[in-house]
Amino acid sequence: MPYIGRFAPSPTGPLHAGSLVAALASWLDARAHGGQWLVRIEDVDTPRCIPGADQLILQQLATCGLVPDAPVMWQSQRGDAYQVALNTLIAKDWAYPCGCSRKEIEDAQALMGHTRERHTAAVYPGTCREGLNGKAARAWRLNVQRVIDDLQLATPLTWQDRLLGAQQQDVAKDVGDFVLRRADGLWAYQLAVVVDDAAQGITHIVRGEDLTDNTARQIVLQHALDLATPTYMHTPLVLGENGEKLSKQNGAEALDLSHPLVTLHQAASLLNLPAEHGTLSETLTTWVKRYEKSK
Ligand code: GLU
């Protein structure tokens, strides 16, 4: 089976210990399958991007011996492709404009007795599903239930993670009509990632476990856009001292790459790969062999 994998960092800062684990895991998995490894810079959320972070990330990857097999893709240059995808969904009557402000969504949820848990996106109560009621269009949303009904997708949606095993989610109930294009005009991650994974021919997605919860939404979108579903594997997270996922937001430090092999060993240990002696490229080659055996 052909294999094309990818690492898709958001340039909101340099790589940190957590993102290096995802990068290394996706690279090793691609190499162990004799496949290609691509890099995509996910710079759609422009207010969160830091100028120059993209080049820094590419340099950091190269310092670790992780060099993409094809030219890097930047999501900021992909607006036309996202618009085509949105138009397709609109033409099928699967996407609709939404005029709700965040406050209106929260008020509607409170009326329905929904409380919002920490770290979860608000389930959209469906206010604009049948029309804008005189409001100005702000965002575009996917009519999840209609896609599920029209395409006869199973509820809950089930999928297999290569590491975590069987997963399921009731996307209409637990996530709701998620945003495709935001009120500020920016493209939503879910749409961009699905369109680009297909455009790059990605067959295997290997990424951090914090993204597991997005997968069912992405599979629904793949069905809606008539795109193939890749296989998925979500890798362990590096936890900060407070036990929370290490992220740029909770102050994860930029990687110290003065000794790239030492830093790579730390990332590799999370993937259960033992310490090796040798140069950077010898070490990577040995890990690929070990990884192949453990597959
Ligand atoms: N750009 C996302 C991030 O940095 C990763 C997206 C993905 O791998 O699907 O969190």
GROMACS .gro file of C-alpha atoms and ligand atoms in nm:
model
  305
    1MET     CA    1   0.000   0.000   0.000
    2PRO     CA    2   0.144   0.342  -0.088
    3TYR     CA    3   0.224   0.557   0.212
    4ILE     CA    4   0.226   0.937   0.234
    5GLY     CA    5   0.249   1.081   0.583
    6ARG     CA    6   0.286   1.434   0.713
    7PHE     CA    7   0.372   1.660   1.002
    8ALA     CA    8   0.150   1.967   1.016
    9PRO     CA    9   0.269   2.221   1.273
   10SER     CA   10   0.097   2.552   1.342
   11PRO     CA   11   0.365   2.825   1.342
   12THR     CA   12   0.250   2.976   1.670
   13GLY     CA   13   0.603   2.939   1.805
   14PRO     CA   14   0.909   2.718   1.762
   15LEU     CA   15   0.890   2.340   1.803
   16HIS     CA   16   0.871   2.223   2.163
   17ALA     CA   17   0.933   1.883   2.320
   18GLY     CA   18   0.574   1.774   2.249
   19SER     CA   19   0.564   1.874   1.885
   20LEU     CA   20   0.899   1.704   1.824
   21VAL     CA   21   0.749   1.373   1.943
   22ALA     CA   22   0.469   1.408   1.685
   23ALA     CA   23   0.721   1.504   1.416
   24LEU     CA   24   0.952   1.212   1.496
   25ALA     CA   25   0.665   0.962   1.520
   26SER     CA   26   0.524   1.065   1.182
   27TRP     CA   27   0.870   1.058   1.022
   28LEU     CA   28   0.955   0.713   1.167
   29ASP     CA   29   0.621   0.570   1.065
   30ALA     CA   30   0.668   0.698   0.708
   31ARG     CA   31   1.025   0.563   0.687
   32ALA     CA   32   0.930   0.228   0.838
   33HIS     CA   33   0.662   0.191   0.570
   34GLY     CA   34   0.904   0.294   0.295
   35GLY     CA   35   0.678   0.595   0.241
   36GLN     CA   36   0.703   0.967   0.187
   37TRP     CA   37   0.700   1.226   0.466
   38LEU     CA   38   0.563   1.575   0.399
   39VAL     CA   39   0.547   1.893   0.605
   40ARG     CA   40   0.257   2.135   0.596
   41ILE     CA   41   0.266   2.468   0.777
   42GLU     CA   42  -0.081   2.526   0.922
   43ASP     CA   43  -0.086   2.903   0.926
   44VAL     CA   44  -0.460   2.961   0.873
   45ASP     CA   45  -0.516   3.110   1.217
   46THR     CA   46  -0.310   3.415   1.130
   47PRO     CA   47  -0.362   3.610   1.457
   48ARG     CA   48  -0.200   3.319   1.646
   49CYS     CA   49   0.093   3.277   1.405
   50ILE     CA   50   0.430   3.426   1.485
   51PRO     CA   51   0.623   3.571   1.190
   52GLY     CA   52   0.930   3.360   1.118
   53ALA     CA   53   0.815   3.064   1.329
   54ASP     CA   54   0.753   2.859   1.012
   55GLN     CA   55   1.115   2.892   0.895
   56LEU     CA   56   1.239   2.827   1.246
   57ILE     CA   57   1.035   2.505   1.269
   58LEU     CA   58   1.168   2.385   0.933
   59GLN     CA   59   1.522   2.459   1.048
   60GLN     CA   60   1.467   2.279   1.378
   61LEU     CA   61   1.333   1.974   1.194
   62ALA     CA   62   1.632   1.975   0.959
   63THR     CA   63   1.870   2.001   1.255
   64CYS     CA   64   1.707   1.682   1.385
   65GLY     CA   65   1.754   1.511   1.048
   66LEU     CA   66   1.385   1.533   0.960
   67VAL     CA   67   1.368   1.666   0.605
   68PRO     CA   68   1.046   1.656   0.400
   69ASP     CA   69   1.040   1.457   0.075
   70ALA     CA   70   0.845   1.723  -0.119
   71PRO     CA   71   0.809   2.101  -0.112
   72VAL     CA   72   0.645   2.237   0.203
   73MET     CA   73   0.280   2.345   0.177
   74TRP     CA   74   0.158   2.665   0.348
   75GLN     CA   75  -0.214   2.677   0.434
   76SER     CA   76  -0.216   3.055   0.400
   77GLN     CA   77  -0.181   3.000   0.023
   78ARG     CA   78  -0.468   2.756   0.001
   79GLY     CA   79  -0.772   2.985   0.038
   80ASP     CA   80  -0.901   2.910  -0.314
   81ALA     CA   81  -0.908   2.536  -0.247
   82TYR     CA   82  -1.095   2.588   0.081
   83GLN     CA   83  -1.347   2.811  -0.098
   84VAL     CA   84  -1.407   2.541  -0.362
   85ALA     CA   85  -1.471   2.288  -0.083
   86LEU     CA   86  -1.708   2.524   0.097
   87ASN     CA   87  -1.894   2.591  -0.230
   88THR     CA   88  -1.934   2.216  -0.280
   89LEU     CA   89  -2.088   2.182   0.066
   90ILE     CA   90  -2.316   2.484   0.009
   91ALA     CA   91  -2.432   2.341  -0.325
   92LYS     CA   92  -2.529   2.018  -0.148
   93ASP     CA   93  -2.716   2.220   0.116
   94TRP     CA   94  -2.479   2.083   0.380
   95ALA     CA   95  -2.333   2.418   0.487
   96TYR     CA   96  -2.524   2.721   0.609
   97PRO     CA   97  -2.441   3.076   0.716
   98CYS     CA   98  -2.464   3.153   1.085
   99GLY     CA   99  -2.527   3.498   1.230
  100CYS     CA  100  -2.487   3.413   1.600
  101SER     CA  101  -2.238   3.588   1.822
  102ARG     CA  102  -2.056   3.385   2.086
  103LYS     CA  103  -2.277   3.545   2.352
  104GLU     CA  104  -2.595   3.445   2.167
  105ILE     CA  105  -2.472   3.085   2.140
  106GLU     CA  106  -2.394   3.072   2.511
  107ASP     CA  107  -2.731   3.224   2.602
  108ALA     CA  108  -2.915   2.973   2.382
  109GLN     CA  109  -2.723   2.688   2.542
  110ALA     CA  110  -2.796   2.813   2.892
  111LEU     CA  111  -3.167   2.819   2.802
  112MET     CA  112  -3.137   2.456   2.694
  113GLY     CA  113  -2.969   2.376   3.024
  114HIS     CA  114  -2.628   2.299   2.871
  115THR     CA  115  -2.321   2.385   3.067
  116ARG     CA  116  -1.989   2.401   2.895
  117GLU     CA  117  -1.706   2.187   3.023
  118ARG     CA  118  -1.351   2.315   3.032
  119HIS     CA  119  -1.152   2.275   2.712
  120THR     CA  120  -1.452   2.172   2.506
  121ALA     CA  121  -1.599   2.370   2.222
  122ALA     CA  122  -1.957   2.482   2.272
  123VAL     CA  123  -2.209   2.257   2.098
  124TYR     CA  124  -2.387   2.493   1.861
  125PRO     CA  125  -2.759   2.488   1.943
  126GLY     CA  126  -2.858   2.508   1.574
  127THR     CA  127  -3.016   2.855   1.588
  128CYS     CA  128  -2.941   2.949   1.224
  129ARG     CA  129  -2.985   2.602   1.075
  130GLU     CA  130  -3.321   2.690   0.922
  131GLY     CA  131  -3.231   3.049   0.831
  132LEU     CA  132  -3.065   3.367   0.950
  133ASN     CA  133  -3.385   3.530   1.079
  134GLY     CA  134  -3.276   3.871   0.961
  135LYS     CA  135  -2.926   3.845   1.112
  136ALA     CA  136  -2.616   3.916   0.902
  137ALA     CA  137  -2.415   3.608   0.805
  138ARG     CA  138  -2.096   3.577   1.010
  139ALA     CA  139  -1.961   3.222   0.994
  140TRP     CA  140  -2.032   2.912   0.786
  141ARG     CA  141  -2.126   2.588   0.959
  142LEU     CA  142  -2.166   2.225   0.853
  143ASN     CA  143  -2.515   2.080   0.892
  144VAL     CA  144  -2.381   1.762   1.051
  145GLN     CA  145  -2.709   1.574   1.092
  146ARG     CA  146  -2.805   1.638   0.732
  147VAL     CA  147  -2.473   1.503   0.604
  148ILE     CA  148  -2.510   1.197   0.828
  149ASP     CA  149  -2.869   1.137   0.711
  150ASP     CA  150  -2.805   1.201   0.340
  151LEU     CA  151  -2.495   0.982   0.331
  152GLN     CA  152  -2.633   0.728   0.578
  153LEU     CA  153  -2.330   0.751   0.803
  154ALA     CA  154  -2.344   0.549   1.124
  155THR     CA  155  -2.425   0.715   1.457
  156PRO     CA  156  -2.209   0.715   1.657
  157LEU     CA  157  -1.935   0.738   1.399
  158THR     CA  158  -1.671   0.473   1.466
  159TRP     CA  159  -1.308   0.468   1.358
  160GLN     CA  160  -0.994   0.277   1.442
  161ASP     CA  161  -0.685   0.440   1.588
  162ARG     CA  162  -0.371   0.233   1.524
  163LEU     CA  163  -0.250   0.294   1.879
  164LEU     CA  164  -0.560   0.375   2.084
  165GLY     CA  165  -0.789   0.117   1.922
  166ALA     CA  166  -1.161   0.157   1.850
  167GLN     CA  167  -1.298   0.509   1.887
  168GLN     CA  168  -1.644   0.655   1.852
  169GLN     CA  169  -1.823   0.988   1.863
  170ASP     CA  170  -2.176   1.110   1.808
  171VAL     CA  171  -2.070   1.415   1.608
  172ALA     CA  172  -2.417   1.573   1.574
  173LYS     CA  173  -2.487   1.548   1.947
  174ASP     CA  174  -2.145   1.589   2.107
  175VAL     CA  175  -1.993   1.843   1.868
  176GLY     CA  176  -2.283   1.985   1.669
  177ASP     CA  177  -2.270   2.197   1.356
  178PHE     CA  178  -1.905   2.296   1.361
  179VAL     CA  179  -1.757   2.600   1.190
  180LEU     CA  180  -1.604   2.579   0.841
  181ARG     CA  181  -1.530   2.946   0.794
  182ARG     CA  182  -1.505   3.169   1.099
  183ALA     CA  183  -1.687   3.495   1.167
  184ASP     CA  184  -1.355   3.678   1.123
  185GLY     CA  185  -1.328   3.535   0.769
  186LEU     CA  186  -1.052   3.286   0.856
  187TRP     CA  187  -1.079   2.924   0.747
  188ALA     CA  188  -1.144   2.676   1.024
  189TYR     CA  189  -0.883   2.410   1.101
  190GLN     CA  190  -1.126   2.122   1.034
  191LEU     CA  191  -1.196   2.224   0.674
  192ALA     CA  192  -0.837   2.322   0.593
  193VAL     CA  193  -0.688   2.001   0.730
  194VAL     CA  194  -0.929   1.775   0.542
  195VAL     CA  195  -0.889   1.958   0.210
  196ASP     CA  196  -0.509   1.962   0.240
  197ASP     CA  197  -0.467   1.603   0.356
  198ALA     CA  198  -0.657   1.500   0.044
  199ALA     CA  199  -0.469   1.741  -0.185
  200GLN     CA  200  -0.137   1.605  -0.061
  201GLY     CA  201  -0.257   1.246  -0.096
  202ILE     CA  202  -0.199   1.172   0.273
  203THR     CA  203  -0.270   0.806   0.347
  204HIS     CA  204  -0.151   0.789   0.710
  205ILE     CA  205  -0.196   1.055   0.976
  206VAL     CA  206   0.028   1.036   1.281
  207ARG     CA  207  -0.020   1.325   1.525
  208GLY     CA  208  -0.048   1.412   1.894
  209GLU     CA  209  -0.317   1.260   2.112
  210ASP     CA  210  -0.466   1.603   2.186
  211LEU     CA  211  -0.605   1.598   1.831
  212THR     CA  212  -0.788   1.264   1.868
  213ASP     CA  213  -1.118   1.435   1.937
  214ASN     CA  214  -1.111   1.613   1.597
  215THR     CA  215  -1.093   1.292   1.396
  216ALA     CA  216  -1.463   1.206   1.379
  217ARG     CA  217  -1.542   1.559   1.256
  218GLN     CA  218  -1.275   1.525   0.990
  219ILE     CA  219  -1.412   1.187   0.878
  220VAL     CA  220  -1.762   1.338   0.841
  221LEU     CA  221  -1.612   1.615   0.625
  222GLN     CA  222  -1.419   1.361   0.416
  223HIS     CA  223  -1.746   1.182   0.342
  224ALA     CA  224  -1.921   1.512   0.264
  225LEU     CA  225  -1.645   1.612   0.021
  226ASP     CA  226  -1.615   1.260  -0.123
  227LEU     CA  227  -1.253   1.225  -0.010
  228ALA     CA  228  -1.071   0.914   0.109
  229THR     CA  229  -1.023   0.866   0.484
  230PRO     CA  230  -0.658   0.811   0.585
  231THR     CA  231  -0.561   0.581   0.870
  232TYR     CA  232  -0.502   0.753   1.205
  233MET     CA  233  -0.255   0.711   1.487
  234HIS     CA  234  -0.239   0.949   1.784
  235THR     CA  235   0.086   0.956   1.978
  236PRO     CA  236   0.144   1.020   2.350
  237LEU     CA  237   0.172   1.377   2.475
  238VAL     CA  238   0.454   1.526   2.673
  239LEU     CA  239   0.307   1.654   2.997
  240GLY     CA  240   0.421   1.971   3.169
  241GLU     CA  241   0.494   1.995   3.541
  242ASN     CA  242   0.128   2.078   3.610
  243GLY     CA  243   0.027   1.748   3.446
  244GLU     CA  244  -0.128   1.930   3.154
  245LYS     CA  245  -0.030   1.879   2.794
  246LEU     CA  246   0.284   2.067   2.709
  247SER     CA  247   0.192   2.336   2.462
  248LYS     CA  248   0.304   2.670   2.338
  249GLN     CA  249   0.010   2.815   2.531
  250ASN     CA  250   0.127   2.684   2.869
  251GLY     CA  251   0.475   2.814   2.818
  252ALA     CA  252   0.651   2.510   2.671
  253GLU     CA  253   1.007   2.611   2.613
  254ALA     CA  254   1.154   2.619   2.267
  255LEU     CA  255   1.367   2.311   2.207
  256ASP     CA  256   1.731   2.337   2.294
  257LEU     CA  257   1.892   2.198   1.982
  258SER     CA  258   2.253   2.266   2.073
  259HIS     CA  259   2.276   1.886   2.109
  260PRO     CA  260   2.012   1.756   1.868
  261LEU     CA  261   2.082   1.390   1.947
  262VAL     CA  262   2.013   1.443   2.316
  263THR     CA  263   1.687   1.619   2.237
  264LEU     CA  264   1.588   1.350   1.986
  265HIS     CA  265   1.656   1.080   2.246
  266GLN     CA  266   1.410   1.247   2.482
  267ALA     CA  267   1.143   1.246   2.211
  268ALA     CA  268   1.227   0.886   2.115
  269SER     CA  269   1.193   0.760   2.474
  270LEU     CA  270   0.828   0.863   2.470
  271LEU     CA  271   0.787   0.639   2.167
  272ASN     CA  272   0.951   0.353   2.362
  273LEU     CA  273   1.266   0.365   2.152
  274PRO     CA  274   1.589   0.290   2.340
  275ALA     CA  275   1.899   0.506   2.353
  276GLU     CA  276   2.140   0.441   2.067
  277HIS     CA  277   2.503   0.521   2.001
  278GLY     CA  278   2.612   0.671   1.675
  279THR     CA  279   2.571   0.979   1.462
  280LEU     CA  280   2.237   1.147   1.410
  281SER     CA  281   2.167   0.966   1.085
  282GLU     CA  282   2.287   0.628   1.221
  283THR     CA  283   2.062   0.670   1.522
  284LEU     CA  284   1.760   0.758   1.308
  285THR     CA  285   1.828   0.457   1.084
  286THR     CA  286   1.848   0.224   1.385
  287TRP     CA  287   1.523   0.362   1.524
  288VAL     CA  288   1.351   0.306   1.189
  289LYS     CA  289   1.464  -0.061   1.201
  290ARG     CA  290   1.344  -0.105   1.560
  291TYR     CA  291   1.021   0.070   1.477
  292GLU     CA  292   0.967  -0.160   1.176
  293LYS     CA  293   1.002  -0.465   1.400
  294SER     CA  294   0.761  -0.332   1.661
  295LYS     CA  295   0.490  -0.246   1.409
  296GLU     N1  296  -0.170   2.213   1.311
  296GLU     C1  297  -0.215   2.128   1.417
  296GLU     C2  298  -0.134   2.156   1.542
  296GLU     O1  299  -0.024   2.205   1.533
  296GLU     C3  300  -0.198   1.981   1.384
  296GLU     C4  301  -0.295   1.937   1.283
  296GLU     C5  302  -0.294   1.790   1.251
  296GLU     O2  303  -0.191   1.722   1.265
  296GLU     O3  304  -0.398   1.743   1.206
  296GLU     O4  305  -0.184   2.130   1.650
   0.00000   0.00000   0.00000
